[in-house]
Short mmCIF file of C-alpha atoms and ligand atoms in Angstrom, two decimals:
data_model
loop_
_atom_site.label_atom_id
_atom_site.label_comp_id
_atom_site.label_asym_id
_atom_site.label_seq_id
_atom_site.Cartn_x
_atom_site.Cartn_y
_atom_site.Cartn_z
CA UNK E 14 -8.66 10.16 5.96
CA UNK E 15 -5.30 11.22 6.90
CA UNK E 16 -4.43 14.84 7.30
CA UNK E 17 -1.27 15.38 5.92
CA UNK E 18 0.04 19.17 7.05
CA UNK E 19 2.93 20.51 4.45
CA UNK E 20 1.14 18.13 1.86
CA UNK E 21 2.10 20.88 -1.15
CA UNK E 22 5.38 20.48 0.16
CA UNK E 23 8.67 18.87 -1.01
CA UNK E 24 8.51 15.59 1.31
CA UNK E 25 4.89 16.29 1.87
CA UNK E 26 4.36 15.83 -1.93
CA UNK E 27 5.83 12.67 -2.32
CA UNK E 28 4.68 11.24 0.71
CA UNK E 29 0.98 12.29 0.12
CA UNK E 30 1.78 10.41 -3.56
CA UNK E 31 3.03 7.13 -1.52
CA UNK E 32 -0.39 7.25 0.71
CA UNK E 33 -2.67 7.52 -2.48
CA UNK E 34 -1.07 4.31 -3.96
CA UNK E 35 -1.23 2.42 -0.60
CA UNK E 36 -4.47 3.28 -0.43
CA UNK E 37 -4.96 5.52 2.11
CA UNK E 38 -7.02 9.07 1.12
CA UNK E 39 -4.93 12.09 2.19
CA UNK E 40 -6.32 15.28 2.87
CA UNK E 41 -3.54 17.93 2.40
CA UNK E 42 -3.65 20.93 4.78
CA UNK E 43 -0.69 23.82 3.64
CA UNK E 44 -0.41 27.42 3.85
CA UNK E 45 0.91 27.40 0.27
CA UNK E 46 3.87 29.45 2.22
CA UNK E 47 6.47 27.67 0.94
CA UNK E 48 4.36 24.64 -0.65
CA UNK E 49 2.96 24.67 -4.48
CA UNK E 50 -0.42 24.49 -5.72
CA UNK E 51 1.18 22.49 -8.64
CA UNK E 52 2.13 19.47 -6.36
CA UNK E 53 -2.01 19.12 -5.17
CA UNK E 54 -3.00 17.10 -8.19
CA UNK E 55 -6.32 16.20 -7.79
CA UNK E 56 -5.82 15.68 -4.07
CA UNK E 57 -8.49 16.93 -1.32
CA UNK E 58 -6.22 19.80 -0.14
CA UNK E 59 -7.60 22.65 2.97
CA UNK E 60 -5.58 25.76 2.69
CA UNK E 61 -4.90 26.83 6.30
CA UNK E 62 -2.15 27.45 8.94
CA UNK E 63 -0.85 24.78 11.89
CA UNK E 64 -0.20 28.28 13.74
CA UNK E 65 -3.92 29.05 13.33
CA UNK E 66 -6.14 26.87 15.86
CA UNK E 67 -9.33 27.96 13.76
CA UNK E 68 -8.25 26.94 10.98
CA UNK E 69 -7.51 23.31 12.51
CA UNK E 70 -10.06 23.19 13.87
CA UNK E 71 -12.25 23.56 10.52
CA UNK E 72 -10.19 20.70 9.07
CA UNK E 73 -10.98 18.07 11.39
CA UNK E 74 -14.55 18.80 11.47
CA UNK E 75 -15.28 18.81 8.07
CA UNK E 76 -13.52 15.43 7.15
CA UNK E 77 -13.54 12.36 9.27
CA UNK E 78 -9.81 12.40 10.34
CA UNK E 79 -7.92 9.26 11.44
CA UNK E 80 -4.44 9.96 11.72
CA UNK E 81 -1.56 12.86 10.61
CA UNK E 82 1.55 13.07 8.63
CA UNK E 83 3.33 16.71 10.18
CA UNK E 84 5.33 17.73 7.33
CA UNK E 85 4.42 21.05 7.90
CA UNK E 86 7.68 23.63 9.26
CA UNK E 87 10.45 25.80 8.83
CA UNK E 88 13.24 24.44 7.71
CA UNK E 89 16.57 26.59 6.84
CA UNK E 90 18.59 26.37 10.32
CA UNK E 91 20.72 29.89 8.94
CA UNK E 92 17.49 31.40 9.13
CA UNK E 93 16.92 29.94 12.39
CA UNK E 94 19.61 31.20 14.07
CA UNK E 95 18.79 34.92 12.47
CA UNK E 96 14.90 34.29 13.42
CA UNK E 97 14.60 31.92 16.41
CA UNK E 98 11.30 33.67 16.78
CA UNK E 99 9.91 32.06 13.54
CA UNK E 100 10.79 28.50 14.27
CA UNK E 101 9.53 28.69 17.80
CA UNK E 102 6.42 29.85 16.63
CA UNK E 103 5.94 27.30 13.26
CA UNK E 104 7.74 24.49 14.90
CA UNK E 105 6.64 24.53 18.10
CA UNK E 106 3.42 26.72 18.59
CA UNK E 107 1.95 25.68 15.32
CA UNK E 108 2.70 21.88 16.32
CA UNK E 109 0.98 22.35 19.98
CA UNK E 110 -1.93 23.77 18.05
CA UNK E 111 -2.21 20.45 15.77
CA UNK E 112 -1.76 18.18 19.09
CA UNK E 113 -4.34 20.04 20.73
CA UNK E 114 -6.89 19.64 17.73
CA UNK E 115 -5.57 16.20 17.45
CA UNK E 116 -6.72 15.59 21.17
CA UNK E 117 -10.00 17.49 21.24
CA UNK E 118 -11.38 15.27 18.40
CA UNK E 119 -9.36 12.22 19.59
CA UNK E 120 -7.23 11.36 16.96
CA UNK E 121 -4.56 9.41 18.01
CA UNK E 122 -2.02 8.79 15.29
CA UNK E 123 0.58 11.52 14.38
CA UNK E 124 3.58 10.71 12.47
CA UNK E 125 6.25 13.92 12.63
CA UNK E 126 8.73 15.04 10.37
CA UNK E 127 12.10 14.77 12.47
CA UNK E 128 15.18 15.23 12.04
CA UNK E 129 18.94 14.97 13.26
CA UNK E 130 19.68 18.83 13.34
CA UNK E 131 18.33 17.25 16.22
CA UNK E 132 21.71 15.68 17.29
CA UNK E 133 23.23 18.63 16.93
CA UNK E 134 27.18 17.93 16.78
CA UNK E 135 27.82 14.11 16.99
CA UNK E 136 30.04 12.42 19.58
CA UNK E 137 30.37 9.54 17.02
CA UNK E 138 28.98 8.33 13.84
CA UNK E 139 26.39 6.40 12.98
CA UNK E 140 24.64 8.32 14.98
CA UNK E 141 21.40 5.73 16.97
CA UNK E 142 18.29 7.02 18.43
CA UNK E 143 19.82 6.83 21.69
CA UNK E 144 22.80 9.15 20.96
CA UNK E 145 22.44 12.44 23.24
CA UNK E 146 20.00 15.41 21.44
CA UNK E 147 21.85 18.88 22.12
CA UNK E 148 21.40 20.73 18.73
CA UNK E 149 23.44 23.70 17.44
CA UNK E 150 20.45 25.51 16.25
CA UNK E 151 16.75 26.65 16.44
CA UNK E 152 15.63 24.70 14.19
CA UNK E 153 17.06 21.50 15.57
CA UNK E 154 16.08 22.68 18.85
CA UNK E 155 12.45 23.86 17.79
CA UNK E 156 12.04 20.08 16.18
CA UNK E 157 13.08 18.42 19.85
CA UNK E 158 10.95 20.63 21.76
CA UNK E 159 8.05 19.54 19.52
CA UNK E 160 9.59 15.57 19.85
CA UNK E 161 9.34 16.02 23.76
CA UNK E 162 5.92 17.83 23.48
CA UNK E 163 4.65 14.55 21.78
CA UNK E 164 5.81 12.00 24.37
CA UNK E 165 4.44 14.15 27.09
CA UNK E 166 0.77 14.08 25.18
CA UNK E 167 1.51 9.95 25.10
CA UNK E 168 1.72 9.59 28.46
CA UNK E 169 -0.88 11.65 29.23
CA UNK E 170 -3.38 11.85 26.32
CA UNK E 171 -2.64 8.22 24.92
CA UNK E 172 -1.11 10.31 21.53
CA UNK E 173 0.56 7.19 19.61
CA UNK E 174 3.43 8.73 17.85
CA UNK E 175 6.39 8.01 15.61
CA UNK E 176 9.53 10.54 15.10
CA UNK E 177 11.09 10.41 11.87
CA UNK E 178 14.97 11.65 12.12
CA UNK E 179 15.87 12.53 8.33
CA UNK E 180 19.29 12.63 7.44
CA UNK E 181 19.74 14.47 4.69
CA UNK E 182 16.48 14.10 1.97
CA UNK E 183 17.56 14.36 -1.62
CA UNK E 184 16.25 13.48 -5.18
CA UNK E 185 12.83 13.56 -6.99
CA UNK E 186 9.95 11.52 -7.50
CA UNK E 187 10.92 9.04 -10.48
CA UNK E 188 7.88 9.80 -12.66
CA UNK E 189 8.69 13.79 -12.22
CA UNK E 190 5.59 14.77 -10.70
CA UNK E 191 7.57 16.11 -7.55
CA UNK E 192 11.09 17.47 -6.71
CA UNK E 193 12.95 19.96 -4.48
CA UNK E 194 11.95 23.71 -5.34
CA UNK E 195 13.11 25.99 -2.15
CA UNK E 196 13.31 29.59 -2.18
CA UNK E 197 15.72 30.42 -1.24
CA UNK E 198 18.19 27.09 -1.85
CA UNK E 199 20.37 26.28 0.53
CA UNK E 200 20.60 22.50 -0.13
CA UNK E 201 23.86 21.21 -1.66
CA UNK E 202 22.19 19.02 -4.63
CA UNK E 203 20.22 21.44 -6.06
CA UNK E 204 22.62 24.38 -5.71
CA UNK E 205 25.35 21.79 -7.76
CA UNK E 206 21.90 20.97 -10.21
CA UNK E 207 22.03 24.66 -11.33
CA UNK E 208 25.85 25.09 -11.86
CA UNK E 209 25.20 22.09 -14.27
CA UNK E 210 22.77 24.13 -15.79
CA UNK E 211 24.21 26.62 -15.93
CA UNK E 212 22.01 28.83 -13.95
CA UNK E 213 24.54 29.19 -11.14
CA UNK E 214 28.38 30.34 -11.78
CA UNK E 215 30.15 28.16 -10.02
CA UNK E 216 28.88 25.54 -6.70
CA UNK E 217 30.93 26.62 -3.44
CA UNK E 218 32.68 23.66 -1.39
CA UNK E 219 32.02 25.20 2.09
CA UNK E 220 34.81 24.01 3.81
CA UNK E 221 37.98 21.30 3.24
CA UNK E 222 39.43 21.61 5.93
CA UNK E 223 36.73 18.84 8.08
CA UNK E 224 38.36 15.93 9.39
CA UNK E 225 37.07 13.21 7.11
CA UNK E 226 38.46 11.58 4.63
CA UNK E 227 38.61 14.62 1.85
CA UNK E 228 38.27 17.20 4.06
CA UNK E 229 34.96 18.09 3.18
CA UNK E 230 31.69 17.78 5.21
CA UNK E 231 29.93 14.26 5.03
CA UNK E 232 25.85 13.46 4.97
CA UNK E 233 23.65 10.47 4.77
CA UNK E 234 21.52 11.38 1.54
CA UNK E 235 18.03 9.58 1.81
CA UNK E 236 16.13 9.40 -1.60
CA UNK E 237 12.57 11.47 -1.05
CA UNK E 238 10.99 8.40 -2.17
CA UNK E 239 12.25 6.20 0.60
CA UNK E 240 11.31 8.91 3.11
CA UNK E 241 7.90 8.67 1.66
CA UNK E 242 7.53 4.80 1.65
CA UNK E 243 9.07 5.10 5.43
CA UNK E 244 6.06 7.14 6.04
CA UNK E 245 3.36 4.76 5.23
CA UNK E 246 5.10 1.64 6.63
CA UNK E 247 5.09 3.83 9.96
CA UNK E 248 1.50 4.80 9.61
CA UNK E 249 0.38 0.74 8.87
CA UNK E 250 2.37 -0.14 11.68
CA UNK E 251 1.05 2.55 14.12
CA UNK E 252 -2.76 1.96 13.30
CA UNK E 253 -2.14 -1.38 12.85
CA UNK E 254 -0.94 -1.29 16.84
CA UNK E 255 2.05 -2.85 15.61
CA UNK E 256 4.64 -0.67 16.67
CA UNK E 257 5.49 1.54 20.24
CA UNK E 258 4.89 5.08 20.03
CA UNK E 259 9.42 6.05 19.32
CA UNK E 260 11.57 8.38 16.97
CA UNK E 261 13.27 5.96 14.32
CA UNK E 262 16.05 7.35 12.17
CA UNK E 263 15.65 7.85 8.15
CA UNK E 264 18.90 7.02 6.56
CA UNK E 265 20.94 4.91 4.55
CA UNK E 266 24.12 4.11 7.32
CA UNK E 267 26.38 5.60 4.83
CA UNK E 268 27.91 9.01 3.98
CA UNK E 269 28.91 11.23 0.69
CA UNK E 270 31.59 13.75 0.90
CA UNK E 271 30.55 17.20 -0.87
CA UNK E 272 33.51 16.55 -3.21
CA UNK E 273 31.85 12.85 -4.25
CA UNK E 274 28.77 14.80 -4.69
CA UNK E 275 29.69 17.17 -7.04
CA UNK E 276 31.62 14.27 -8.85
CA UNK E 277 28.43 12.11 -9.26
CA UNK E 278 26.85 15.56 -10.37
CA UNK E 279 29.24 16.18 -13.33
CA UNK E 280 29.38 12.15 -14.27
CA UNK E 281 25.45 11.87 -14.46
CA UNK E 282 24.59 15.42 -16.14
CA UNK E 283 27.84 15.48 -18.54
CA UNK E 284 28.27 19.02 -17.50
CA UNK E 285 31.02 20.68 -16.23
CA UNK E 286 31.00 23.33 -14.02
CA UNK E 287 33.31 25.64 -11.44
CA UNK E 288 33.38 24.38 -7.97
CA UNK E 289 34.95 26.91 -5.95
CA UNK E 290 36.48 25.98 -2.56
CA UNK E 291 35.68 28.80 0.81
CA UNK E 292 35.18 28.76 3.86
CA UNK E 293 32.93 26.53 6.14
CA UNK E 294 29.39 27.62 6.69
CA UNK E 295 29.13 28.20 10.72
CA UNK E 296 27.29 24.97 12.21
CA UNK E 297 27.94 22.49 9.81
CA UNK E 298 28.82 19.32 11.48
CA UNK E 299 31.91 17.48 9.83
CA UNK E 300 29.78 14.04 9.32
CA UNK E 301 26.07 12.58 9.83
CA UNK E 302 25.50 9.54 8.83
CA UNK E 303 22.15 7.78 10.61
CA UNK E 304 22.40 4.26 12.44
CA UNK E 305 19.52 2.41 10.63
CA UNK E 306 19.24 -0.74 12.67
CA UNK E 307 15.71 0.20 14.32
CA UNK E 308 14.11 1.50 11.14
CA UNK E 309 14.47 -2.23 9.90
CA UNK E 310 13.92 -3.87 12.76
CA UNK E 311 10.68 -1.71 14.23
CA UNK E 312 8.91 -1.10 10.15
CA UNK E 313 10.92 -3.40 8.01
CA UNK E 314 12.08 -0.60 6.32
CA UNK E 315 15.77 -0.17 4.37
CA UNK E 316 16.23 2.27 1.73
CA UNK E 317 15.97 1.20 -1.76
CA UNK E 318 16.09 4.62 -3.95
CA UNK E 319 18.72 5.95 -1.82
CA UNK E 320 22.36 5.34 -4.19
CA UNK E 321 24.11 8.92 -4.57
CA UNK E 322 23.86 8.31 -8.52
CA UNK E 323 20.33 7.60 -8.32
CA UNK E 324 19.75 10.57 -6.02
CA UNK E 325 20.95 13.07 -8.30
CA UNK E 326 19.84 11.55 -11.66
CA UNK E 327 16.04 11.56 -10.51
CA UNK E 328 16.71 15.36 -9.53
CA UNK E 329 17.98 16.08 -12.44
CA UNK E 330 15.56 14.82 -15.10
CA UNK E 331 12.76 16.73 -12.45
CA UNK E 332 14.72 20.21 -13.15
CA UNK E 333 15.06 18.99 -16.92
CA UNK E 334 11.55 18.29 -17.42
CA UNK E 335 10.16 21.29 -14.98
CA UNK E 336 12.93 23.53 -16.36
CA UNK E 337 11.54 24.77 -12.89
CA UNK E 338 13.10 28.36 -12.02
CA UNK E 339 16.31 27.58 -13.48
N1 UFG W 5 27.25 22.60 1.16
C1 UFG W 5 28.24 23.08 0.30
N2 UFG W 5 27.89 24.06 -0.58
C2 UFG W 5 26.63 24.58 -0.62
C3 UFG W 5 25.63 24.06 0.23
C4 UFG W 5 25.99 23.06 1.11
O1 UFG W 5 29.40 22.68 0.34
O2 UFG W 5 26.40 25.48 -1.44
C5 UFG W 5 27.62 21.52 2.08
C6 UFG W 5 27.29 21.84 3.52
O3 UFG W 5 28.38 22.48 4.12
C7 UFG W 5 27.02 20.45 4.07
C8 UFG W 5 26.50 19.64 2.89
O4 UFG W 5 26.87 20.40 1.73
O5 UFG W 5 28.20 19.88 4.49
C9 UFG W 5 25.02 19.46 2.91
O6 UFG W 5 24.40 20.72 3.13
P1 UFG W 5 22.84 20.96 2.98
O7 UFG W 5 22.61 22.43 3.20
O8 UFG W 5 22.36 20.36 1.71
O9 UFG W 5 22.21 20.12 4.16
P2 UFG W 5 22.60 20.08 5.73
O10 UFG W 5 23.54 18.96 5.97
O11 UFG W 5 22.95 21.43 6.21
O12 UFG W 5 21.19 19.64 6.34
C10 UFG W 5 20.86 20.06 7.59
C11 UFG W 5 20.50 18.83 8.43
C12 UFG W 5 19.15 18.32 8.05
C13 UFG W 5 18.17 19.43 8.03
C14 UFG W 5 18.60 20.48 7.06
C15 UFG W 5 17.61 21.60 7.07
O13 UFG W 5 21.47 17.81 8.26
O14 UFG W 5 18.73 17.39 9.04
O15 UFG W 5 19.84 20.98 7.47
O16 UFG W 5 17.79 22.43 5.98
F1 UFG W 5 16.94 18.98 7.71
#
């Protein structure tokens, strides 16, 4: 089985989805913290904590574990800067408590959600897997400490390993099982989702004043669904000894300005809505867009769900057919 920690979650979700059809049996472990009972569906799921040894402990000796998908974390980097504490303790403590359980019962495969807050501010974009790691935030920082933890356990504990750098995950599973539900929302496509809906006033542009190309911030938005696929081609390659234990960035080598965004949002939902231009949001890098050369050439891997129109049209029919908090 594969333990998948933050299965109930948003990437966890579809991932744990992606497994089931490849044929691999997941075993979800969540707190339910900031995961939903809604997304288990029918899967073996083990309520417990990363930050709680016992609990991991429980898990891998009542199911006959083989490898590990860490979804599980915190994830809001403005609440990271307010609570360092917090993403010290999920990030890194609760990930040295899964390594440890992984190595007492010797399983050997772990696949970790990365990502390139990790980066921090680029010196130039794409960004590779070589570019230098000196993030702008706990959270970024909290996710490298946890990268460096892992290729300390290789060399010592023979922990095979694969980092996944997101860029910037976006959209919803296409059959609308799954989608992006955070409380609170910080992310730009669901925040423009809900002024289409009408649930928000207005969308703010946080900043046009960036030096790209209409002044506002640029990201490489990755489809949930390729994430998820990315996933199980790393976890074939892995057990299959195929591939050297490495952190591989998740992206599609091209970028969407917040303005584009919120263009695609009003084209594909018919809606209009007030976009109101302020400030930038402290620790927003002007552009990230990911290098993708190794992800094709270590798993084969390219994304395929990924176009911004695509993106936002599988989000929306999710929040149509969820009508989820709106
Ligand atoms: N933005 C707006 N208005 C908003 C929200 C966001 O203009 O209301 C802009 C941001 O300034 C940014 C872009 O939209 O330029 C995307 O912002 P998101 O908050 O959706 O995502 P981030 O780029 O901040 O994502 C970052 C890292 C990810 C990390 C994530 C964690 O790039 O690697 O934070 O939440 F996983």
């Amino acid at each position: 089985m594969i333990l998948v920690t933050g299965g109930a979650g948003y990437i966890g979700s579809h991932t744990v989805k992606a497994l089931k059809k490849a044929g691999f049996q997941p075993l979800i472990f969540d707190n339910f913290s900031t995961g939903h009972r809604a997304f288990i569906k029918g899967t073996p799921a083990f309520e417990g904590d990363i930050c709680n040894s016992d609990d991991l402990a429980r898990a891998f000796a009542e199911y006959p574990i083989d490898g590990v998908l860490h979804f599980a974390g915190r994830a809001l980097v403005g609440e990271s800067i307010e609570k360092p504490e917090l993403y010290y303790e999920t990030n890194l403590h609760g990930g040295l408590s899964l390594l440890n359980a992984m190595k007492t019962c010797g399983v050997k495969f772990l696949i970790f959600s990365s990502s390139c807050a990790t980066y921090g501010t680029p010196q130039q974009v794409p960004i590779s897997e070589d570019h230098a790691q000196n993030p702008i935030n706990p959270y970024g920082d909290s996710k490298l400490a946890f990268e460096r933890a892992m290729r300390w356990f290789h060399e010592a504990h023979g922990l095979r390993y694969l980092s996944l750098r997101y860029f910037n995950a976006a959209g919803a599973d296409a059959e609308g099982e799954f989608g992006e539900d955070h409380d609170p929302e910080t992310h730009l496509i669901p925040l423009v989702l809900k002024a289409a809906a009408g649930r928000h006033p207005e969308v703010k542009i946080l900043g046009t004043d960036y030096p790209t190309p209409d002044g506002t911030c640029v990201r490489d938005y990755i489809h949930v669904t390729d994430l998820a696929s990315a996933h199980v081609m790393g976890l074939e390659a892995l057990m299959g000894g195929r591939v050297e234990s490495q952190a591989i960035n998740l992206g599609t080598g091209s970028g969407c300005s917040v303005r584009e965004v919120i263009e695609a949002a009003r084209r594909i939902t018919g809606k209009d809505f007030f976009a109101r231009e302020t400030a930038r949001r402290p620790g927003d890098p002007p552009a990230l867009i990911a290098a993708v050369d190794r992800a094709k050439k270590v798993l084969g891997w390219t994304a395929v769900e990924s176009g911004l129109d695509n993106i936002i049209r599988s989000a929306w029919n999710w929040a149509s057919k969820t009508n989820q908090a709106w």
